[in-house]
XYZ file of C-alpha atoms in Angstrom:
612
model
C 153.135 132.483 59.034
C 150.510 131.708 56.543
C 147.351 134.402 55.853
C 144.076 132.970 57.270
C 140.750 134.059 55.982
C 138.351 133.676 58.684
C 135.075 134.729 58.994
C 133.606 135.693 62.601
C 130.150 135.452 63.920
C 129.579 137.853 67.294
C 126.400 137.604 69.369
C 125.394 138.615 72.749
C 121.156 138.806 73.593
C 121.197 142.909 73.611
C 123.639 142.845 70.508
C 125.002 146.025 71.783
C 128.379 145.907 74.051
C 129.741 142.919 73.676
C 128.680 141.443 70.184
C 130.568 145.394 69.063
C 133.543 144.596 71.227
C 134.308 141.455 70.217
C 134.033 142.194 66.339
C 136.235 145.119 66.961
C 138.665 142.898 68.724
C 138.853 140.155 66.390
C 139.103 142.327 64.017
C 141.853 144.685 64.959
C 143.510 141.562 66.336
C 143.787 139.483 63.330
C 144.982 142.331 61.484
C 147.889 142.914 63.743
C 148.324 139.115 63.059
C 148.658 139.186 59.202
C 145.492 137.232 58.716
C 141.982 138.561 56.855
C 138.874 138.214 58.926
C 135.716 139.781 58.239
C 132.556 139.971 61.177
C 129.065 139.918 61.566
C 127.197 140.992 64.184
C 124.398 139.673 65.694
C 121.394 141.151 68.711
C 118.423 142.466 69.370
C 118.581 145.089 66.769
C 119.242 141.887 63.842
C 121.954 141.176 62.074
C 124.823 143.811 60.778
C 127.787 143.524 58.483
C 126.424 139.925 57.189
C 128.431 137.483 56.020
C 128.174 136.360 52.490
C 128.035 133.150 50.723
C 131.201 133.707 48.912
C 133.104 135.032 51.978
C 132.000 131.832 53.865
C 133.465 129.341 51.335
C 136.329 131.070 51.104
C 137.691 131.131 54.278
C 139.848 128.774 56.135
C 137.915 128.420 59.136
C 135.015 130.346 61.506
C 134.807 131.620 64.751
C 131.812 132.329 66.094
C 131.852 134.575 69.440
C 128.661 134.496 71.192
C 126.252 134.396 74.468
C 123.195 133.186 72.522
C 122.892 130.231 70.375
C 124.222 130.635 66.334
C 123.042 128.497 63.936
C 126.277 126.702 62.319
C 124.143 125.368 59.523
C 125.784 127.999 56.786
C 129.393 126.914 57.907
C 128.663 123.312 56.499
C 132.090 121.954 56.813
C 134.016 124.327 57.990
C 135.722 124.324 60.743
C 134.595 126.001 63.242
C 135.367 127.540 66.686
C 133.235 128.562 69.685
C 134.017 130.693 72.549
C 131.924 133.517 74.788
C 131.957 137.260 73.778
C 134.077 138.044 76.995
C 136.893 135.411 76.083
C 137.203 137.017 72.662
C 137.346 140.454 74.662
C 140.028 139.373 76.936
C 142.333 137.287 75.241
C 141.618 137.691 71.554
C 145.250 136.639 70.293
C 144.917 133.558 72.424
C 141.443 132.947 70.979
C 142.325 133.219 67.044
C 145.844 131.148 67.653
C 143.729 128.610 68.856
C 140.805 128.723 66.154
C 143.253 128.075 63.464
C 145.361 125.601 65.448
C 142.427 123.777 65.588
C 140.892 123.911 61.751
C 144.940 122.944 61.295
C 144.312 120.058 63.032
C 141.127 118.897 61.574
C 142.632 119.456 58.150
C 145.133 116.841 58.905
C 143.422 114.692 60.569
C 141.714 114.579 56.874
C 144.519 114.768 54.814
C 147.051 112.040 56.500
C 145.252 109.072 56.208
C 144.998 110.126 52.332
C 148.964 110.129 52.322
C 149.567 107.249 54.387
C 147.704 104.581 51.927
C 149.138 102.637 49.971
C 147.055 103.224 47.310
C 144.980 106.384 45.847
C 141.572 107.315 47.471
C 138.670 107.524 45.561
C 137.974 111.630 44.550
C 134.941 111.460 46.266
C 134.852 109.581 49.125
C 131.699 108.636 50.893
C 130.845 107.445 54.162
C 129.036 103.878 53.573
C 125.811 103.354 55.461
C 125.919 100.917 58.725
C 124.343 97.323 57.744
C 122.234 98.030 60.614
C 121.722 101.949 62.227
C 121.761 102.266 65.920
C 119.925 104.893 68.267
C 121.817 107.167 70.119
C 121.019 109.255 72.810
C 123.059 112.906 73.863
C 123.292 115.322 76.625
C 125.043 118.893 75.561
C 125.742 121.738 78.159
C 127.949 124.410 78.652
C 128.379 126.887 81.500
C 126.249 129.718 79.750
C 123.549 127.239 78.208
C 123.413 129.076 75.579
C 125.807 128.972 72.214
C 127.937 125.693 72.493
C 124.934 123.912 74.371
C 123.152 124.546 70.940
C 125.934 124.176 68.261
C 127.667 120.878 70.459
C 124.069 119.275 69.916
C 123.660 120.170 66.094
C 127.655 118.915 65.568
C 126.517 115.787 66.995
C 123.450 115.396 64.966
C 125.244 116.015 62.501
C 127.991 113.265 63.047
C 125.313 110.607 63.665
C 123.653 111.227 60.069
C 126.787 111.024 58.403
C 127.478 107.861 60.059
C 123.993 106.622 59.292
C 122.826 106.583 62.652
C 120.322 108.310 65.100
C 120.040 110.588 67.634
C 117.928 112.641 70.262
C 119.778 114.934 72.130
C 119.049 116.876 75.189
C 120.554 120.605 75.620
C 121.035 121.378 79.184
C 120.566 125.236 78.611
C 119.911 128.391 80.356
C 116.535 128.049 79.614
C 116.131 124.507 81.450
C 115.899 121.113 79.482
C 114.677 121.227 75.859
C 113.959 117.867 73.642
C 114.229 116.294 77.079
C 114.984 112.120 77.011
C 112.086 110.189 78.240
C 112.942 106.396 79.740
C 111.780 105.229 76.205
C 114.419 107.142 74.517
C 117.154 105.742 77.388
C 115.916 102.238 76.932
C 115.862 101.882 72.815
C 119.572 103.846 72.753
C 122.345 101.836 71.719
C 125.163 104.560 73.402
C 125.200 107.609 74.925
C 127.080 110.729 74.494
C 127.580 113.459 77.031
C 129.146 116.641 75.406
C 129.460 118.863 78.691
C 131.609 121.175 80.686
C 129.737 120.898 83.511
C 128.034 118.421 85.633
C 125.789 116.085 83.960
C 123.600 113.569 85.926
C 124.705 110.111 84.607
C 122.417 107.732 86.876
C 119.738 107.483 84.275
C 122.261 105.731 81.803
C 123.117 102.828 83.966
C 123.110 100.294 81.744
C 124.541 102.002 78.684
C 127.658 102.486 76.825
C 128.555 105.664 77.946
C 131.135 108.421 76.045
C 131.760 111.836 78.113
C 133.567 114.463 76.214
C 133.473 118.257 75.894
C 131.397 120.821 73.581
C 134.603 121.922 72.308
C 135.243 118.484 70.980
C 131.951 117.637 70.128
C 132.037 120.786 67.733
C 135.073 120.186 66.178
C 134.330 116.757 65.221
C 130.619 115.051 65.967
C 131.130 111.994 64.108
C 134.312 110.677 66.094
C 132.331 111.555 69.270
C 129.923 109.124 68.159
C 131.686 106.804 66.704
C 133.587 106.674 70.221
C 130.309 106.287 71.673
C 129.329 103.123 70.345
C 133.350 101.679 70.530
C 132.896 102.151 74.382
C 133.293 98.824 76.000
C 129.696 97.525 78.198
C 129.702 98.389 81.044
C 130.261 95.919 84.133
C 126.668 95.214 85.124
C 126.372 94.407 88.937
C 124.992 91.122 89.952
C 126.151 87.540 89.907
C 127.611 85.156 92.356
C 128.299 88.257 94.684
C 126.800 86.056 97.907
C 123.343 86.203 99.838
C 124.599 89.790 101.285
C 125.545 91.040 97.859
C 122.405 90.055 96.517
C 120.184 91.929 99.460
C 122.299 94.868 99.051
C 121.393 94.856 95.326
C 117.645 94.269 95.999
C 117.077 96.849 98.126
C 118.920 98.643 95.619
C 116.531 98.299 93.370
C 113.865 98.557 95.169
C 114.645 102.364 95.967
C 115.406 103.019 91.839
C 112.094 101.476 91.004
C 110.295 103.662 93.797
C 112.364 106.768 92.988
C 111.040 105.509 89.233
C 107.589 105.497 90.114
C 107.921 109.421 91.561
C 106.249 111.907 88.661
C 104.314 114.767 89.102
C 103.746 117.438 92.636
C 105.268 114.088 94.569
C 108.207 113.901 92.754
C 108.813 117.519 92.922
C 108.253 117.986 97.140
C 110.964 115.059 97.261
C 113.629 116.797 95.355
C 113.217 119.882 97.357
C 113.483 118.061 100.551
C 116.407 116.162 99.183
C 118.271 119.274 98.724
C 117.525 120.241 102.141
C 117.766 117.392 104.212
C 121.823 118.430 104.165
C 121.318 121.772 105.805
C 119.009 120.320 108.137
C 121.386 117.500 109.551
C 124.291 120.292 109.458
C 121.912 123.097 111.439
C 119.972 120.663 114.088
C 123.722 119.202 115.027
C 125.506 122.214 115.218
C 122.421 123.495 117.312
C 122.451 120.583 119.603
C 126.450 120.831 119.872
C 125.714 124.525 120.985
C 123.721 123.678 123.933
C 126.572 121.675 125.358
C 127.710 124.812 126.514
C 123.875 126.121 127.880
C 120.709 126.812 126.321
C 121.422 130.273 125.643
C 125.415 130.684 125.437
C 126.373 134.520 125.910
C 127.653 136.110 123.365
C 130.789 136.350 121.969
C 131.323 132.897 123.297
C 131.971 129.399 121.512
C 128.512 128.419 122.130
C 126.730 131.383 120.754
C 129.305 131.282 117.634
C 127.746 127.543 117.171
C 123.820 128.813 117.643
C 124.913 131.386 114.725
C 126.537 128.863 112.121
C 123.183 126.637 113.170
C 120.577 128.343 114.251
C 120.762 131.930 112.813
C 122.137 130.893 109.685
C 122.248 127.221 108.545
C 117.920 127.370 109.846
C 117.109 130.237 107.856
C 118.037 128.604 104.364
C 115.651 125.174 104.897
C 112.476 127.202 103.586
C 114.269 129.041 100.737
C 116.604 125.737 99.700
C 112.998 123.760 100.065
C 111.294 126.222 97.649
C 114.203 126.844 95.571
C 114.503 123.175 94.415
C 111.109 122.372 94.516
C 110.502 125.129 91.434
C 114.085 123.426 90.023
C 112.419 120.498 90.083
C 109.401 121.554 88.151
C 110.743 124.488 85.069
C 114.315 123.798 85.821
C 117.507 126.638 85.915
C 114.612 129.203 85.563
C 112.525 128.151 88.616
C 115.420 128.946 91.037
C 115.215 132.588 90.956
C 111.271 132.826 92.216
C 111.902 129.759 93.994
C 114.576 130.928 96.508
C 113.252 134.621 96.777
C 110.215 133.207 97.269
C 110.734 131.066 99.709
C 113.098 133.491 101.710
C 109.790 135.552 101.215
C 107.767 132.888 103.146
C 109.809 132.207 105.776
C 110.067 135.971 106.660
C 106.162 136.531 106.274
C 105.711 133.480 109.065
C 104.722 130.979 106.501
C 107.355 128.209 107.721
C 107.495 124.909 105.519
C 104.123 125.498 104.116
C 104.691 129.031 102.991
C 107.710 127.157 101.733
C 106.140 124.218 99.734
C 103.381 126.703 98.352
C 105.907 128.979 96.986
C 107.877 126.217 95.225
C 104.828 125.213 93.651
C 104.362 128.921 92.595
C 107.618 129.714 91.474
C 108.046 126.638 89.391
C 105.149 126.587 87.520
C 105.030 129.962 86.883
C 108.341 130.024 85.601
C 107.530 126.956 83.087
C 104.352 128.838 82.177
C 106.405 131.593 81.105
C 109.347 129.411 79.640
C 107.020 127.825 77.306
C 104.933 130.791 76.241
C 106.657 133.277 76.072
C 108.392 132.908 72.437
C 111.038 135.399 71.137
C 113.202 136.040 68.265
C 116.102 134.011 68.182
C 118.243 136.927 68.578
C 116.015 137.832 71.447
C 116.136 134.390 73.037
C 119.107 135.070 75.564
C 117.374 137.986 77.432
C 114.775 134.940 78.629
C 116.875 133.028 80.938
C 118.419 136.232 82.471
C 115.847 138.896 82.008
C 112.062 138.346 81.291
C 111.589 134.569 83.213
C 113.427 135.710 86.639
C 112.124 139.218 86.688
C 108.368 138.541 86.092
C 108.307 135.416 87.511
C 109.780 136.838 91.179
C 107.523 139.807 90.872
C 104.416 137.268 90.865
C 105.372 134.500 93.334
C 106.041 137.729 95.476
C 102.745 139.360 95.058
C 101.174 136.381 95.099
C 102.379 135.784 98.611
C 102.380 138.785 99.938
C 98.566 139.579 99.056
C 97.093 136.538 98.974
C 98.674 133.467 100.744
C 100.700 135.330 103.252
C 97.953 135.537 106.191
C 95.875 132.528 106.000
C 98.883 130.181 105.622
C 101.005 131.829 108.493
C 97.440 131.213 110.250
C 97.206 127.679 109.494
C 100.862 127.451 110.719
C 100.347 129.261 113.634
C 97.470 126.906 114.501
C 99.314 123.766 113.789
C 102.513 124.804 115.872
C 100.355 125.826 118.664
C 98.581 122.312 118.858
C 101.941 120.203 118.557
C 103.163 122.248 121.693
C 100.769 122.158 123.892
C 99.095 118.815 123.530
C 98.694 116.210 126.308
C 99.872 112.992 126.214
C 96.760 111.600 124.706
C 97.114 113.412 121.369
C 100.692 112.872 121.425
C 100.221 109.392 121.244
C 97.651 109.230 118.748
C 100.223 111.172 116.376
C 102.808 109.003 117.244
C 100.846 106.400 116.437
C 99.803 107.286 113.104
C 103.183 108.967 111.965
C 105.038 105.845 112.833
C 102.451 103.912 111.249
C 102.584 105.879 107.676
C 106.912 105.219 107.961
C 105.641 101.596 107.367
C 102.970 101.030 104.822
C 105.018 101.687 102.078
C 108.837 101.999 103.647
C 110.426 104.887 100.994
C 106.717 105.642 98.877
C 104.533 108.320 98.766
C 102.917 107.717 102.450
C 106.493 107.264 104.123
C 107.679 109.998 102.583
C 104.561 112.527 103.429
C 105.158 111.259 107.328
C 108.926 112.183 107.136
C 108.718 115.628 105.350
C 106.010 116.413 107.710
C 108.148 115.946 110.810
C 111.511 117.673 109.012
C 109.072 120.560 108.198
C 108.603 120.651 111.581
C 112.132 121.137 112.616
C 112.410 124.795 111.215
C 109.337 125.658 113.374
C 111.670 123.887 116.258
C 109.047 121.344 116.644
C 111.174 118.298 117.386
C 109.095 115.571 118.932
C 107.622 114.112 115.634
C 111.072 113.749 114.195
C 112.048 111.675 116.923
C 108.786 109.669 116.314
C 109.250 109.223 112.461
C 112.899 108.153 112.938
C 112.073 105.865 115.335
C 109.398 104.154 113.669
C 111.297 104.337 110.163
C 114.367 102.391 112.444
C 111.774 99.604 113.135
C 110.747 97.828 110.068
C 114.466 96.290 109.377
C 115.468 95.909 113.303
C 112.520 93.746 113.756
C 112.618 91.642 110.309
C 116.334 90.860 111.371
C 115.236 90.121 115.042
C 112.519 87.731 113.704
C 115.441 85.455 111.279
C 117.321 85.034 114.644
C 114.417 84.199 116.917
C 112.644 81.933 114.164
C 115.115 80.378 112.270
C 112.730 77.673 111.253
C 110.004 80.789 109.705
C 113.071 81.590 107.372
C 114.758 80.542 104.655
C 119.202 80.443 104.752
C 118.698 83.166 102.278
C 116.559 85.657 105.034
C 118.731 84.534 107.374
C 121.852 86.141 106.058
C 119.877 88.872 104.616
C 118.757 89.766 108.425
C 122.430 90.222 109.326
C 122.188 93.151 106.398
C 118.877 94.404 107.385
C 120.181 94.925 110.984
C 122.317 97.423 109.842
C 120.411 98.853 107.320
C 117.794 99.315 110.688
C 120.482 101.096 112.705
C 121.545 103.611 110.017
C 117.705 104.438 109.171
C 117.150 103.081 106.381
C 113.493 101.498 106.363
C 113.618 100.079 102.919
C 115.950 97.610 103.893
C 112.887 96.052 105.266
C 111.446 95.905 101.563
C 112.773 92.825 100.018
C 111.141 90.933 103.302
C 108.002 92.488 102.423
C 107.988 91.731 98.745
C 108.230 88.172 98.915
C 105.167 88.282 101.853
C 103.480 91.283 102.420
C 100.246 89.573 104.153
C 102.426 88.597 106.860
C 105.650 91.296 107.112
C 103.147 94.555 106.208
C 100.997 94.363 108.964
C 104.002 93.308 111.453
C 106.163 96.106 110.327
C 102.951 98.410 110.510
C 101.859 97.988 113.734
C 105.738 97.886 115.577
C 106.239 101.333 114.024
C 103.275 102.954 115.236
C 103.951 101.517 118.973
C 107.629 102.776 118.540
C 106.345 106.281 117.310
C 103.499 106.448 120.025
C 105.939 105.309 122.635
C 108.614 108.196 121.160
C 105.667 110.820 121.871
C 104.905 109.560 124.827
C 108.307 109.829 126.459
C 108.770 112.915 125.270
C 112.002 112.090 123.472
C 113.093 114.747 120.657
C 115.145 114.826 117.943
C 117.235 117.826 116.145
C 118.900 115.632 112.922
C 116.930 114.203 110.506
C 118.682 111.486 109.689
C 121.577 109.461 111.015
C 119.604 106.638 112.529
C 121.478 105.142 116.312
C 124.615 107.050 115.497
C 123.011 110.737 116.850
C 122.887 109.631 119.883
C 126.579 109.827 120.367
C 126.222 113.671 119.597
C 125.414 115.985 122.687
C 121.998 117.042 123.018
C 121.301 115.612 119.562
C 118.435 113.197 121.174
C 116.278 114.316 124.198
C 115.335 111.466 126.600
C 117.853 109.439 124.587
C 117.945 106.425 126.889
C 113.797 106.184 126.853
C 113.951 106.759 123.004
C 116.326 103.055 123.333
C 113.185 101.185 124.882
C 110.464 102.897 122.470
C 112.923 101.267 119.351
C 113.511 98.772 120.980
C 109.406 97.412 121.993
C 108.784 98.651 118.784
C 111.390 95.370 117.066
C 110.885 93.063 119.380
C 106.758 93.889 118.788
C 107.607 93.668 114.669
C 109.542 90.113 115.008
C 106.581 88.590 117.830
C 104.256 89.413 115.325
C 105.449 88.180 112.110
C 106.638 85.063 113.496
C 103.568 84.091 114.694
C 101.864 85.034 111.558
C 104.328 83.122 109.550
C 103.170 79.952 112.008
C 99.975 80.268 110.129
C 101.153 80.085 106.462
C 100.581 76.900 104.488
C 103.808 75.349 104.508
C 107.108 76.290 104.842
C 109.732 77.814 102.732
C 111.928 75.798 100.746
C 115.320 76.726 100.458
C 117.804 77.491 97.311
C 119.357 74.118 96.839
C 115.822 72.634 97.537
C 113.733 74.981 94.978
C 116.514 73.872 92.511
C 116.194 70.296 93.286
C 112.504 70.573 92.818
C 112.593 72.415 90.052
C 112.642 69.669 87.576
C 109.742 68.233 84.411
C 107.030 66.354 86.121
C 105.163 63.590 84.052
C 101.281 64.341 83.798
């Protein structure tokens, strides 16, 4: 076997245990192996045994063993190898056999097409500049965040300037998002790279030649992971002759991107926290309201009170913490979910219910940016952030914070709110039925939809139930009663509304209000107001028969759950008034609009030059 000389880079953020034990294992390892290696060692206390120049270009390839990120900028074309202090602990031989397997590889990946030719290369070969450069855009991450995150992203910068191209790329670190991609960036880039081993959130690329690969390859060779990139085929854009139901489908489609598009700021924040609840709410309220098939308070030790444990005990007490949690993930990213979920376990156990829970997301998040982004260390300092200083300080204040000044007067404000909701007459029930099945309406899937429905699912952990019957209701209305209207006014309606009813219908049933949108785009002076005012009679009449709901989604199917619905045959009529009120009124306001409709075939047969 041939003698390597390898040079070895070992970092961890204290710079003590493991950056020693892997140099010592590398070392010893290699040696045992016949091949030369010499170490440096990298931490908090700086940097030990350093490498020099001439020790760099001589060697055959590097490996650089770290937990915090390494510049590779000194290695220039070397190959080089990345892997975590603890692999090169464990399974050194394993690690080194497969460092120089890999700078083996490389090498003749350069060296073959050289002796395949026909003819000599030129000595010095360089890489000719594109006729026209194209943008790129690139996601890196790795399970640490931390060294190949870094080093993937500089190997593909890298690659892209020797190709003559450009790119922005975002690491996906332990420290959250840096040199994050804005929709400009997304919308100028020619291809897109993701260099990950773990999940990465594609839905932003749609659109875009996509290339998924992993750090490892990414560091090994940047340029062919670009080049790949822009050699993807384009993707299959949906569309076309797909039929009137393909075509509503893809409307309303769109209509929830460009409303989830149009979500920035505190708004955008609440409804990522409530999207990663939502699950353990529908899981919990079920399981709850599969419990009390076998009595409202099942002994114990039985199959019932095993159910009210998986639901109730357990499944109920994560809502506030998971709310919080991803609220401050929303906002500062990995290092808002620390403060987030202690502090909203911290809520929940002061009293503080969903409020405490939204207040402490807020906290937690942008106290953890405010320390993310001010807080600025030595590079060799910059691992003990993500694991040390952010989660530690920024816990201790959300805490604090809580407990000695938003604890009381929150749990208060709770306290009053709960008490009103259960013991108001039928008067007041109305009115909020009324005015929450109103807001599901005015904008189906914005801002005041979506402040009706997180304040009923808030509700549910105080086991306040009533309003989430109400909002559901109301939110099943918009849809039901658009469809009802194509089949009781065919004339009001185009052939293309028609069939797009039949879609709606279902959409309606399953609880999705925004398949009422499309309706409502092309005439919102007539389908607003309808929609509007058969939503707040199906929410008031929900209140007002006392019907109650435990899910918060799931539309007409919960009703084929035990206990899932109280007063479920009332909470029938109160949808039910609440279409047939939505298709009365917007097809007699439609008998009021100018003329009619033309159809398809007739808007293309009109659409022809006139003479003036």
């Amino acid at each position: 076997m041939t003698t390597k000389r390898i040079v070895a880079v070992t970092a961890c953020p204290t710079g003590i245990a493991h950056t020693v034990m892997a140099a010592e294992a590398l070392k010893k390892t290699a040696q045992v192996m016949g091949h030369d290696l010499q170490v440096e060692m990298q931490g908090a206390e700086g940097v030990k045994q350093p490498l020099s120049d001439a020790a760099i270009a001589q060697a055959d390839l590097v490996i650089v063993a770290a937990d915090i990120y390494v510049s590779p900028d000194r290695f220039d074309d070397k190959p080089v190898y990345a892997v975590s202090t603890s692999r090169a602990i464990r399974d050194t031989q394993a690690v080194i056999q497969e460092a120089i397997a890999e700078a083996d590889e490389v090498r003749a990946s350069v060296t073959n097409p050289v002796s395949e030719a026909a003819t000599p290369t030129p000595p010095d070969p360089v890489v000719s500049a594109p006729a026209v450069p194209k943008n790129l855009v690139g996601i890196t991450s790795c399970p640490t965040g931390i060294a190949h995150t870094f080093m993937a992203a500089e190997a593909l910068r890298k690659g892209a300037a020797q190709l003559g191209h450009n790119i922005k790329v975002e690491t996906q670190g332990s420290v959250g998002a840096k040199n994050q991609l804005t929709p400009e960036d997304i919308a100028q880039a020619d291809a897109v790279v993701i260099a990950a081993d773990t999940h990465v959130d594609i839905s932003r690329f749609a659109g875009k030649r996509l290339y998924q690969t992993s750090t490892k390859h990414a560091l090994k060779d940047g340029a062919s992971a670009i080049q790949a990139a822009l050699e993807s085929p384009d993707p299959v854009m949906a569309g076309g002759e797909g039929g009137d139901r393909a075509d509503y489908l893809a409307s309303v489609q769109r209509a929830k991107a460009e409303q989830s598009a149009k979500r920035s700021g505190p708004y955008k924040h609440l409804l990522t926290g409530v999207s990663y609840m939502l699950p353990i709410v529908v899981a919990g309220g079920l399981i709850i309201a599969l419990s009390f098939a076998f009595g409202l308070n099942p002994p114990e030790g039985t199959f019932g009170h095993a159910l009210m444990q998986i639901g109730g005990t357990t499944a109920f007490s994560l809502i506030v913490p998971v709310l919080s949690g991803f609220i401050a993930f929303s906002i500062a990213d990995r290092p808002g979910l620390a403060p987030g979920l202690v502090g909203g376990l911290l809520a929940a156990n002061l009293g503080m219910g969903f409020l405490g829970g939204i207040l402490s997301g807020f906290l937690a998040g942008y106290v953890a940016l405010f320390l993310r982004e001010k807080i600025n260390l030595p590079v060799n300092f910059e691992g003990l952030k993500p694991v040390l200083i952010i989660p530690l300080l920024s816990t201790l204040i959300v805490g604090l914070l809580l407990i000695y000044v938003f604890g009381v007067p929150v749990k208060a404000i709770l306290d009053g709110l709960t008490a009103f909701l259960q013991n108001m007459g039928q008067t007041n029930a109305v009115i909020l039925g009324l005015i929450v099945g109103g807001m599901m309406a005015v904008d189906m899937g914005g801002p005041v939809n979506k402040a009706a429905y997180t304040f009923a699912v808030g509700l549910l952990a105080s086991d306040i139930t009533a309003p989430m019957a109400a909002v559901m209701a109301a939110g099943m209305t918009p849809p039901l009663g658009l469809a009802l209207a194509t089949l009781l006014s065919k004339r009001q309606f185009v052939e293309e509304e028609r069939q797009a009813g039949k879609v709606a219908a279902v959409l309606g049933i399953s609880f999705i209000t925004e398949g009422a949108i499309p309706f409502a785009a092309k005439d919102p002076l007539r389908v607003l107001p309808s929609c509007i005012i058969g939503s707040a009679i199906a929410g008031a009449l929900s209140m007002l028969f006392g019907c109650t709901l435990r899910a918060p989604h799931g539309g007409i199917f919960v009703l084929a759950i035990p206990n899932a619905v109280g007063n479920g045959g009332l909470y029938i009529v109160a949808i039910a008034v609440g279409t047939l009120v939505t298709a009365l009124v917007v097809t007699q306001l439609k008998r009021w609009q100018p003329k009619p409709k033309a159809s398809s075939a007739e808007q293309a047969d009109l659409a022809v030059p006139t003479a003036h």
